CSV table of N, CA and C in Angstrom, one decimal:
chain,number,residue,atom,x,y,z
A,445,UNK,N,0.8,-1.2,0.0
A,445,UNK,CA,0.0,0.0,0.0
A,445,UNK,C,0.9,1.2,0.0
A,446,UNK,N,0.7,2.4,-1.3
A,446,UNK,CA,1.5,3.4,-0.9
A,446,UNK,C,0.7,4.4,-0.8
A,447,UNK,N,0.7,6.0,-0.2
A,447,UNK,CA,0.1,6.7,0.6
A,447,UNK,C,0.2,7.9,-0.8
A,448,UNK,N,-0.1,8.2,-1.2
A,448,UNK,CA,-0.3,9.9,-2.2
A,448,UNK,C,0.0,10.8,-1.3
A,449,UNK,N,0.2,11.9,-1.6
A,449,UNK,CA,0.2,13.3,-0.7
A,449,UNK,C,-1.8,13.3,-0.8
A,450,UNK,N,-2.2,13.9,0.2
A,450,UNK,CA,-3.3,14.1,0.3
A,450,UNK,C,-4.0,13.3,0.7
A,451,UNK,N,-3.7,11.7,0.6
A,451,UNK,CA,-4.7,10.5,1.5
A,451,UNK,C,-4.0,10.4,2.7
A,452,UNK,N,-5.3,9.9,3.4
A,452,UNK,CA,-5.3,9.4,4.7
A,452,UNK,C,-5.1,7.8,5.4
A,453,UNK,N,-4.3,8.1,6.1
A,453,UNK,CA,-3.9,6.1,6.4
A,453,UNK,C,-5.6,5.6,7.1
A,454,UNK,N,-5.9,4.6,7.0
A,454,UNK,CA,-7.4,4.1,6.8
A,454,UNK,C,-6.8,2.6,8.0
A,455,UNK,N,-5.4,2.3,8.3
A,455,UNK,CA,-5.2,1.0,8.8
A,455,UNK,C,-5.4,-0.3,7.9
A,456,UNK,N,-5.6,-0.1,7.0
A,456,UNK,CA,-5.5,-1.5,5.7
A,456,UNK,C,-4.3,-2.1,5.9
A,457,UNK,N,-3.4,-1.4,6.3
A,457,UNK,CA,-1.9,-2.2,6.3
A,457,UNK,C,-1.1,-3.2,7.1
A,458,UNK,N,-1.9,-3.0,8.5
A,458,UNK,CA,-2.0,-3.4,9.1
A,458,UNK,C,-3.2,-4.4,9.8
A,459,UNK,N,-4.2,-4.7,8.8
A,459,UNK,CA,-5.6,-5.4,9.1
A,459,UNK,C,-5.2,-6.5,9.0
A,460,UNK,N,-4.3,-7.5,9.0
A,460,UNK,CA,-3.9,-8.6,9.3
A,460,UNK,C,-3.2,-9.3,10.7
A,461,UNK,N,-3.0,-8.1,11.1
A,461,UNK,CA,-2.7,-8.1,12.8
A,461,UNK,C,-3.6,-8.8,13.8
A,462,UNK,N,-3.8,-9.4,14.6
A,462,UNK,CA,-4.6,-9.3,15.8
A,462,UNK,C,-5.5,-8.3,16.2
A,463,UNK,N,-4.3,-7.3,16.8
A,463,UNK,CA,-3.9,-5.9,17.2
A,463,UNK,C,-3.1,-5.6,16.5
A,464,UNK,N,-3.7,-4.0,16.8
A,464,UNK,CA,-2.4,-3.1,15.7
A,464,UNK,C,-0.9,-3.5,16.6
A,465,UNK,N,-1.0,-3.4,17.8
A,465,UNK,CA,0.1,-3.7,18.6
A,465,UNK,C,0.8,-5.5,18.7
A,466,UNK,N,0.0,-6.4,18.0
A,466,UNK,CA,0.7,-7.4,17.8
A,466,UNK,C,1.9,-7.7,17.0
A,467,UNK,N,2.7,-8.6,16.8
A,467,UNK,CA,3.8,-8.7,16.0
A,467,UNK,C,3.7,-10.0,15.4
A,468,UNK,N,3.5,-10.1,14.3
A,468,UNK,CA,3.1,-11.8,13.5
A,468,UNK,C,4.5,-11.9,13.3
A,469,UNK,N,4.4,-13.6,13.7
A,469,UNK,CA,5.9,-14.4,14.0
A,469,UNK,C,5.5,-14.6,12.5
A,470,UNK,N,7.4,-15.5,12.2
A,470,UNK,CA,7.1,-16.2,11.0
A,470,UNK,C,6.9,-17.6,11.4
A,471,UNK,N,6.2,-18.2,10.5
A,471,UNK,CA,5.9,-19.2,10.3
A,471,UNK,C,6.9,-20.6,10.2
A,472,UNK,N,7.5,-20.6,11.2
A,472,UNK,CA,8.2,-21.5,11.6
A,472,UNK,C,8.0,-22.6,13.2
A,473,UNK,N,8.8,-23.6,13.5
A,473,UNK,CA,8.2,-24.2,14.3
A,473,UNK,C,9.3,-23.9,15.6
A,474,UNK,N,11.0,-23.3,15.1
A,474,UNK,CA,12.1,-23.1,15.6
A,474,UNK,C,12.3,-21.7,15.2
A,475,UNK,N,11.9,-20.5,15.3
A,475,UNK,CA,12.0,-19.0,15.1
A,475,UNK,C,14.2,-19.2,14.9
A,476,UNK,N,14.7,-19.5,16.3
A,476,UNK,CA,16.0,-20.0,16.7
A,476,UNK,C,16.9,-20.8,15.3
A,477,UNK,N,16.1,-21.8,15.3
A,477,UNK,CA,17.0,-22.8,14.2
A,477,UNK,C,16.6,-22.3,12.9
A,478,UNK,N,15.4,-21.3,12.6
A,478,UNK,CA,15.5,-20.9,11.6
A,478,UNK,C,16.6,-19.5,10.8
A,479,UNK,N,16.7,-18.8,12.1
A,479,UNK,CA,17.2,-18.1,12.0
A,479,UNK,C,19.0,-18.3,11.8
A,480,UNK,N,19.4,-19.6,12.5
A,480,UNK,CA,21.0,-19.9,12.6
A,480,UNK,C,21.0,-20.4,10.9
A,481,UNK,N,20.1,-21.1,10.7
A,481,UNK,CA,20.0,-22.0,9.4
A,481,UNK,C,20.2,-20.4,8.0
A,482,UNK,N,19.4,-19.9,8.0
A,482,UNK,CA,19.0,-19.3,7.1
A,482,UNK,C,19.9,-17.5,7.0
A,483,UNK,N,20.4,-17.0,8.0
A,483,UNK,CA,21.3,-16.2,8.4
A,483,UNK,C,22.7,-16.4,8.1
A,484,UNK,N,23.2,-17.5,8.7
A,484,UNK,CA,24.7,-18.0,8.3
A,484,UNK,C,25.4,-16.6,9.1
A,485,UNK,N,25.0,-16.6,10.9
A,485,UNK,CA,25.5,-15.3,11.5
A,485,UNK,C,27.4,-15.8,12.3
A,486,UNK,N,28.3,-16.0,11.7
A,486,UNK,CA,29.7,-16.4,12.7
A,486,UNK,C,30.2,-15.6,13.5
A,487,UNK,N,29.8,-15.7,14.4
A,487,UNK,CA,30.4,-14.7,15.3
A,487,UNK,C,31.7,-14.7,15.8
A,488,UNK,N,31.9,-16.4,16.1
A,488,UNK,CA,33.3,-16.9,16.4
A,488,UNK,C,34.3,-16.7,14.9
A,489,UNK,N,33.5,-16.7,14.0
A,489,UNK,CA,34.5,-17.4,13.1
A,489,UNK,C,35.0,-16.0,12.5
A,490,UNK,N,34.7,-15.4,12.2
A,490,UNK,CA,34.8,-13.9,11.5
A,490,UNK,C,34.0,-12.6,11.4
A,491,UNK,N,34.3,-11.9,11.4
A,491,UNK,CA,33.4,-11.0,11.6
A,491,UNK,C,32.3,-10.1,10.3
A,492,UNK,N,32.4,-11.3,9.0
A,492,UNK,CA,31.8,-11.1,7.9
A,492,UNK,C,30.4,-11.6,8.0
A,493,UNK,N,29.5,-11.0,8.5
A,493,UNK,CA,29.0,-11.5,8.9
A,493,UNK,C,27.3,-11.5,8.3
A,494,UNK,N,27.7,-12.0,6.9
A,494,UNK,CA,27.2,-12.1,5.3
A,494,UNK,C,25.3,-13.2,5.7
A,495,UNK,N,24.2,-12.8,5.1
A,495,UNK,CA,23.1,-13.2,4.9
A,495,UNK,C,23.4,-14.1,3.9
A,496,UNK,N,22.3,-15.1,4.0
A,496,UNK,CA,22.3,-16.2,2.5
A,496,UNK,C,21.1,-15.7,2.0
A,497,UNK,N,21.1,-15.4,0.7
A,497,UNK,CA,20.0,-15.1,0.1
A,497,UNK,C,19.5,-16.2,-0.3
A,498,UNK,N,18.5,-16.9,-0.4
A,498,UNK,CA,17.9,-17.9,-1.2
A,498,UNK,C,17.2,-17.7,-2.4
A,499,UNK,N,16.7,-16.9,-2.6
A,499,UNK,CA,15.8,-16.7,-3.7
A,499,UNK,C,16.2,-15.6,-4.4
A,500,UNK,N,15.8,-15.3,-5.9
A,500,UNK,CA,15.9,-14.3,-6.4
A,500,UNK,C,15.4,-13.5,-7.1
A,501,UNK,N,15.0,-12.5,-7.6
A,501,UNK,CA,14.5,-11.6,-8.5
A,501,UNK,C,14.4,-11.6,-9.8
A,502,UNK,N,13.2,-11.9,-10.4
A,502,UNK,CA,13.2,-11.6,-11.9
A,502,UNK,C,13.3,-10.4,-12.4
A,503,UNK,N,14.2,-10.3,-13.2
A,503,UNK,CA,14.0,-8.7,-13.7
A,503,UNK,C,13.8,-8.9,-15.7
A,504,UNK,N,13.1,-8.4,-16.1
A,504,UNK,CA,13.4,-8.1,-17.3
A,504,UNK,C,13.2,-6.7,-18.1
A,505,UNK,N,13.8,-6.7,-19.1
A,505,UNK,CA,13.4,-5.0,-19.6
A,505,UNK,C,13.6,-5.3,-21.4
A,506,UNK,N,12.6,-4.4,-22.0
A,506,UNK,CA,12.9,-4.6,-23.3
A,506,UNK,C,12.8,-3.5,-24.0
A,507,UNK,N,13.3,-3.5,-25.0
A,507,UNK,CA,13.6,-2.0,-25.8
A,507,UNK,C,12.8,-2.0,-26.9
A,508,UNK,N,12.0,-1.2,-27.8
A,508,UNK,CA,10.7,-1.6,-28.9
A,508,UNK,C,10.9,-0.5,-29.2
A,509,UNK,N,10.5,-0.4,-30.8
A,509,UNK,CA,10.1,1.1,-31.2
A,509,UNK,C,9.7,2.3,-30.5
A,510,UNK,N,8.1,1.7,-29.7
A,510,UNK,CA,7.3,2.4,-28.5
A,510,UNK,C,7.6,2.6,-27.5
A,511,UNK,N,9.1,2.3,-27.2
A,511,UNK,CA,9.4,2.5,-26.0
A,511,UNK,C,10.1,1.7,-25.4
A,512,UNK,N,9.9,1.8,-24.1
A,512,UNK,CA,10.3,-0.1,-23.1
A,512,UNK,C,9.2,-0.6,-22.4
A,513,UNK,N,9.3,-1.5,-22.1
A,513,UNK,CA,8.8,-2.3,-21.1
A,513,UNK,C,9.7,-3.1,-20.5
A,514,UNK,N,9.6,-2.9,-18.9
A,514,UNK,CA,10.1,-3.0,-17.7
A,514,UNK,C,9.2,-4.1,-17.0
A,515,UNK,N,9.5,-5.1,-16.3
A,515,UNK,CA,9.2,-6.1,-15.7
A,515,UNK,C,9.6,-6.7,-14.8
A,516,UNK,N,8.9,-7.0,-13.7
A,516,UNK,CA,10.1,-8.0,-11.9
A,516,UNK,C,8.9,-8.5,-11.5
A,517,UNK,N,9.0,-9.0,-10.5
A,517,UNK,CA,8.1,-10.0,-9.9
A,517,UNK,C,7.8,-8.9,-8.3
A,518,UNK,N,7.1,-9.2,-7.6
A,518,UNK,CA,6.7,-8.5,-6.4
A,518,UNK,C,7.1,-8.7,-4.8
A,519,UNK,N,7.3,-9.9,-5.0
A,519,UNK,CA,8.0,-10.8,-4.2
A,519,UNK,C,9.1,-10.1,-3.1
A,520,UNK,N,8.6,-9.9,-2.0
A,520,UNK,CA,10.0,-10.0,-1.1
A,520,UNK,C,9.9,-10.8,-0.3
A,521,UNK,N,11.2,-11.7,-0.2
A,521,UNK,CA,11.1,-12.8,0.9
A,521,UNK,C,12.6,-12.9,1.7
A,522,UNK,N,12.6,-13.1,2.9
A,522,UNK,CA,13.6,-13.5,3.8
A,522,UNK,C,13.6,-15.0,3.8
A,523,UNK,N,14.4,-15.4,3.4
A,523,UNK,CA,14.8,-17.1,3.4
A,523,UNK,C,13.6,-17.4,2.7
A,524,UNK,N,13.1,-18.6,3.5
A,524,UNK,CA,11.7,-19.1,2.6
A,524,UNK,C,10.7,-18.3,3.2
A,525,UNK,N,10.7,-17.3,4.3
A,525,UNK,CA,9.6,-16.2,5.1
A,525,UNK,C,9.3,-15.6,3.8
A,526,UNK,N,8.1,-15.3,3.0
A,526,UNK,CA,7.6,-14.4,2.0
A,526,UNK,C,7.1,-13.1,3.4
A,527,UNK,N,8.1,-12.2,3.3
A,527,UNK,CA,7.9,-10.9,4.2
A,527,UNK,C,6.8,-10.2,3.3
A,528,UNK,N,6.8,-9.9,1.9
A,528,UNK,CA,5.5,-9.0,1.7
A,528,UNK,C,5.5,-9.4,0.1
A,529,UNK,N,4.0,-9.2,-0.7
A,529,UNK,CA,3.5,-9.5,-1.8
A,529,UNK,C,3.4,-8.5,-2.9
A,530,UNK,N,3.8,-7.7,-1.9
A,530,UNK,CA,3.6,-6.1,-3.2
A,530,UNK,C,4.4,-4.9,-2.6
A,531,UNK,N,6.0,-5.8,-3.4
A,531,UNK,CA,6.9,-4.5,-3.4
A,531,UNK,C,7.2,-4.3,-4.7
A,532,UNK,N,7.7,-2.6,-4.4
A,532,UNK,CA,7.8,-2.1,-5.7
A,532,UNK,C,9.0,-2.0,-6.5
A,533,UNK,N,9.2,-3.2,-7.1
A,533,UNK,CA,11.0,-3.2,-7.7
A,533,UNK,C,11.3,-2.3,-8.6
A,534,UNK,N,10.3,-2.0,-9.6
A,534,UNK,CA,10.8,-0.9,-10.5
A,534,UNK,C,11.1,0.6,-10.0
A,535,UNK,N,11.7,1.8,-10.0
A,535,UNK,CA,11.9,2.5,-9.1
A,535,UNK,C,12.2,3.8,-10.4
A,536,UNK,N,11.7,5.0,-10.7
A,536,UNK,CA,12.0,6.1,-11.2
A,536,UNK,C,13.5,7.0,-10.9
A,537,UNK,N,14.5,7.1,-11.8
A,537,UNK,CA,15.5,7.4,-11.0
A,537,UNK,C,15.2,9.2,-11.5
A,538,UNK,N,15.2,9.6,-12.7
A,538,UNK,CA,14.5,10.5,-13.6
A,538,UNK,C,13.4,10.4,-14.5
A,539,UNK,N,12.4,11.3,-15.0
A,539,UNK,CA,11.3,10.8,-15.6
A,539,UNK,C,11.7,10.1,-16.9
A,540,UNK,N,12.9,10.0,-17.4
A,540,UNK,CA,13.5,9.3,-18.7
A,540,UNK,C,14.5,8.2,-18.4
A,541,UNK,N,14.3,7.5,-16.8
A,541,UNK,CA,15.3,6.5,-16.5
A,541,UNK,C,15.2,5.7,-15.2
A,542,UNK,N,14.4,4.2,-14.9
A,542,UNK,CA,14.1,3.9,-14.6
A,542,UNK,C,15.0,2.4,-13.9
A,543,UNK,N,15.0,2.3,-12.8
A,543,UNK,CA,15.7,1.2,-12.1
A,543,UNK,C,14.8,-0.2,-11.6
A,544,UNK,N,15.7,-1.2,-11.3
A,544,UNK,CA,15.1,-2.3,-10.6
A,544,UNK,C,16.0,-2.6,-9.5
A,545,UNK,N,14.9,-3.4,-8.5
A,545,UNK,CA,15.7,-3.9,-7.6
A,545,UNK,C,15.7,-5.4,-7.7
A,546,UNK,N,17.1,-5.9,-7.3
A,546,UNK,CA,17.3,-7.1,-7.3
A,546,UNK,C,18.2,-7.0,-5.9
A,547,UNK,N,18.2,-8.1,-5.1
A,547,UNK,CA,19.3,-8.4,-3.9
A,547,UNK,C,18.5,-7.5,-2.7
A,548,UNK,N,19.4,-7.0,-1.4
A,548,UNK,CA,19.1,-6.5,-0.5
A,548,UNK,C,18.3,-5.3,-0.7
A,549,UNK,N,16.8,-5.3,-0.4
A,549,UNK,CA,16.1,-3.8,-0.8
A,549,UNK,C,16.4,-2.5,-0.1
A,550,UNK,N,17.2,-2.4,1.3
A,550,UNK,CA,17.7,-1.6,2.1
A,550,UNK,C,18.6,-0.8,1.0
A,551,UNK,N,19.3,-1.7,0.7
A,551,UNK,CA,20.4,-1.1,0.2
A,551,UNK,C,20.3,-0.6,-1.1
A,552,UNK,N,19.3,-1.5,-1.7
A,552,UNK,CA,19.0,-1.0,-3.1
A,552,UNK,C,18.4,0.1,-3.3
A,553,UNK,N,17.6,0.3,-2.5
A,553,UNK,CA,16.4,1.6,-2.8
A,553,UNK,C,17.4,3.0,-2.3
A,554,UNK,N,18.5,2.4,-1.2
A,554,UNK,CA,19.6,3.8,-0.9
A,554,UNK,C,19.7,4.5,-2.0
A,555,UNK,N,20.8,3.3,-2.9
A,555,UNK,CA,21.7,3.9,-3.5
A,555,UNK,C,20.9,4.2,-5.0
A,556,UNK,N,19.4,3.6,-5.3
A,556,UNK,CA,18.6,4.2,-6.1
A,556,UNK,C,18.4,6.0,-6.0
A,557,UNK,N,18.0,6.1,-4.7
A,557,UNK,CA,17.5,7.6,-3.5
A,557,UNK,C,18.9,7.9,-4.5
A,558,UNK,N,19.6,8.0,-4.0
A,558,UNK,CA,21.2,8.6,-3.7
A,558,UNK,C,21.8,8.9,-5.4
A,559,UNK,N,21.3,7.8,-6.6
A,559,UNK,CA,21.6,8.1,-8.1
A,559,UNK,C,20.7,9.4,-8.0
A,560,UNK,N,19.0,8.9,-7.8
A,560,UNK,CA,18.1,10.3,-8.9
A,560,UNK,C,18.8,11.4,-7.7
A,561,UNK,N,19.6,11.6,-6.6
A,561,UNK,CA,19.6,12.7,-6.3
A,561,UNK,C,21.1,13.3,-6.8
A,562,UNK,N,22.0,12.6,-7.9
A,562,UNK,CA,22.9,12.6,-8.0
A,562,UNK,C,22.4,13.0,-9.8
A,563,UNK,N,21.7,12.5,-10.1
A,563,UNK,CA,21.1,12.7,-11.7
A,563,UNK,C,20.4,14.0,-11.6
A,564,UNK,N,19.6,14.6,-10.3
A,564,UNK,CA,19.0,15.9,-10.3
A,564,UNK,C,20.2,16.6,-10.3
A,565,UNK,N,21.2,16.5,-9.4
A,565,UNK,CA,22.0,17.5,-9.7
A,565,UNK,C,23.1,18.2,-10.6
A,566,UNK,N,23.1,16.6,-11.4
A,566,UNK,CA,23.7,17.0,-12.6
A,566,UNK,C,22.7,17.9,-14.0
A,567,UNK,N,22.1,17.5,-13.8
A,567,UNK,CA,20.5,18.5,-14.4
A,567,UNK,C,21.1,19.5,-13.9
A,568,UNK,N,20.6,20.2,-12.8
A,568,UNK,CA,20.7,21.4,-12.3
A,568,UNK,C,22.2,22.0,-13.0
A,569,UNK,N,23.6,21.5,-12.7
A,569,UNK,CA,24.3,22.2,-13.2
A,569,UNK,C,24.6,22.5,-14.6
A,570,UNK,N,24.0,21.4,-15.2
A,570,UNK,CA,24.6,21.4,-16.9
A,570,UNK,C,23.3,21.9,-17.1
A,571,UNK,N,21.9,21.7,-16.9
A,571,UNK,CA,21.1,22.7,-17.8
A,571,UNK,C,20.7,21.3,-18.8
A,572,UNK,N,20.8,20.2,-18.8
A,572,UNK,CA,20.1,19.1,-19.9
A,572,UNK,C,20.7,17.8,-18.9
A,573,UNK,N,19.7,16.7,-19.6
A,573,UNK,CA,19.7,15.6,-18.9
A,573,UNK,C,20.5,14.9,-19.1
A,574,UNK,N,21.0,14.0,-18.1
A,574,UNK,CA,22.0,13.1,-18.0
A,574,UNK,C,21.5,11.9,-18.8
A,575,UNK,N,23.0,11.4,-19.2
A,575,UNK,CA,22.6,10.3,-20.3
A,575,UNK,C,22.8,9.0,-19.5
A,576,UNK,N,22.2,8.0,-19.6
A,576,UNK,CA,22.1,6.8,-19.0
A,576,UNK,C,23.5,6.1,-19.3
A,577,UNK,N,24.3,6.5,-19.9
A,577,UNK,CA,25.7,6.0,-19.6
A,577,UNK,C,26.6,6.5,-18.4
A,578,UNK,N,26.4,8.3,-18.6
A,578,UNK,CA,26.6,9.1,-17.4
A,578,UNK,C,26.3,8.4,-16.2
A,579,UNK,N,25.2,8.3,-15.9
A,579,UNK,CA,24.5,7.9,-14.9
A,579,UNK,C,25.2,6.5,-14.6
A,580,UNK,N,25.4,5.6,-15.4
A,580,UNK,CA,25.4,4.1,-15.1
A,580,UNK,C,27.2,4.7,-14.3
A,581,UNK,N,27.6,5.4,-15.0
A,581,UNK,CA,29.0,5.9,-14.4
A,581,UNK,C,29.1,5.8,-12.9
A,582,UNK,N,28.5,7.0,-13.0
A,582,UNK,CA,28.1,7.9,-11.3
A,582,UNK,C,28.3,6.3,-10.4
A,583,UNK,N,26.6,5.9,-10.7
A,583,UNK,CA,26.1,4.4,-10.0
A,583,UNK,C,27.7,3.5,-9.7
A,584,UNK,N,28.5,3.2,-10.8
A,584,UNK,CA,29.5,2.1,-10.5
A,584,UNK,C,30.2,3.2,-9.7
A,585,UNK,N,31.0,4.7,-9.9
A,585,UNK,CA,32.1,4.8,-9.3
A,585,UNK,C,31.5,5.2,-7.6
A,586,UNK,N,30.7,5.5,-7.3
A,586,UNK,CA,29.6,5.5,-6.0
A,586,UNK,C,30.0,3.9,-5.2
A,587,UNK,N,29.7,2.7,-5.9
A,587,UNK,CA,29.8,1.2,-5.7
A,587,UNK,C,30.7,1.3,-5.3
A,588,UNK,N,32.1,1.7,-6.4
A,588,UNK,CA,33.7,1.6,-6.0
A,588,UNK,C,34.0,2.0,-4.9
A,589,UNK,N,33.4,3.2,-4.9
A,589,UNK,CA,34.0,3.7,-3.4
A,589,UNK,C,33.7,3.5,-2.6
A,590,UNK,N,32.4,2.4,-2.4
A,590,UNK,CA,32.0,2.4,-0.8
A,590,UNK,C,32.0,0.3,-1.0
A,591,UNK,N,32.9,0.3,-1.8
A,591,UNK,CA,33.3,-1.6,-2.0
A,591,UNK,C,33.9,-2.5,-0.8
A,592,UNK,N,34.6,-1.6,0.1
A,592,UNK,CA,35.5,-1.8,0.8
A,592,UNK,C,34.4,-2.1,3.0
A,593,UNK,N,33.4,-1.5,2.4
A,593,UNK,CA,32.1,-1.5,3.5
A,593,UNK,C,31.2,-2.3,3.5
C-alpha cells in the first residue's frame, strides 16, 4: 500500500494483525533454528558476517520502437519467510530512467535515492539531462568507493 500526498492512512496495512500492537511471527516451528540456518551469523569465526540469500528476483526490460517495457516479480522474501506480496521493484531514478531492484532492498532503494539525487544534480548544473551512460557511471564509481564497506 502506498500513501499519495493528500490520502489518509485508513489501517488497511495493518488489518492482518490481531492488534495493531501485535507482532506476527514467521511461520516457523524453531523462530531459533530458523534463523541460525537461514542467516549464516559467525560470530566466532569472522566477523563477515554475510546473509544467505535464497531466492531471487526476476528482472526483465525490453527495448521496442514504443518504447520499453520494464518487468520483476513483487515478491519480497527472507529465506523461505515471504515478508510481503507487493513490493515495488521498479523504481524512477528521472522521468527518462528507470531502475530495478534485485538483492538487498535496504540497500538497493539507498543507492537508487542517492543516483536520482545525483542525476537531479547534474540537471541542475549542466542545464540538460543526464545520459544513462553518465549515470550508469556515477552508480558504479559511487559502488567503487563504498566496495570496501
Amino acid at each position: 500500500m502506498m500513501l499519495n500526498d493528500g490520502d489518509e492512512f485508513d489501517g488497511s496495512a495493518v488489518e492482518h494483525f490481531a492488534s495493531p500492537s501485535s507482532f506476527l511471527l514467521p511461520p516457523v516451528a524453531d523462530p531459533s533454528l530458523y534463523c541460525r540456518t537461514n542467516l549464516k551469523i559467525a560470530y566466532h569465526e569472522d566477523n563477515n558476517q554475510t546473509l544467505k540469500f535464497d531466492k531471487g528476483t526476476t528482472t526483465l526490460a525490453f527495448c521496442f520502437k514504443g518504447g520499453i517495457l520494464a518487468a520483476v516479480d513483487s515478491r519480497s522474501t527472507q529465506g523461505s519467510y515471504i515478508a510481503s506480496q507487493e513490493v515495488e521493484k521498479i523504481n524512477e531514478i528521472t522521468p527518462y530512467m528507470l531502475a530495478t531492484i534485485a538483492g538487498g532492498a535496504a540497500d538497493c532503494q539507498y543507492w537508487q535515492r542517492n543516483l536520482a539525487v545525483q542525476c537531479r544534480m547534474y540537471e541542475l548544473r549542466n542545464r540538460h539531462r543526464i545520459s544513462i551512460r553518465a549515470a550508469s557511471k556515477l552508480i558504479a564509481n559511487t559502488c567503487n568507493y563504498y566496495k570496501a564497506y
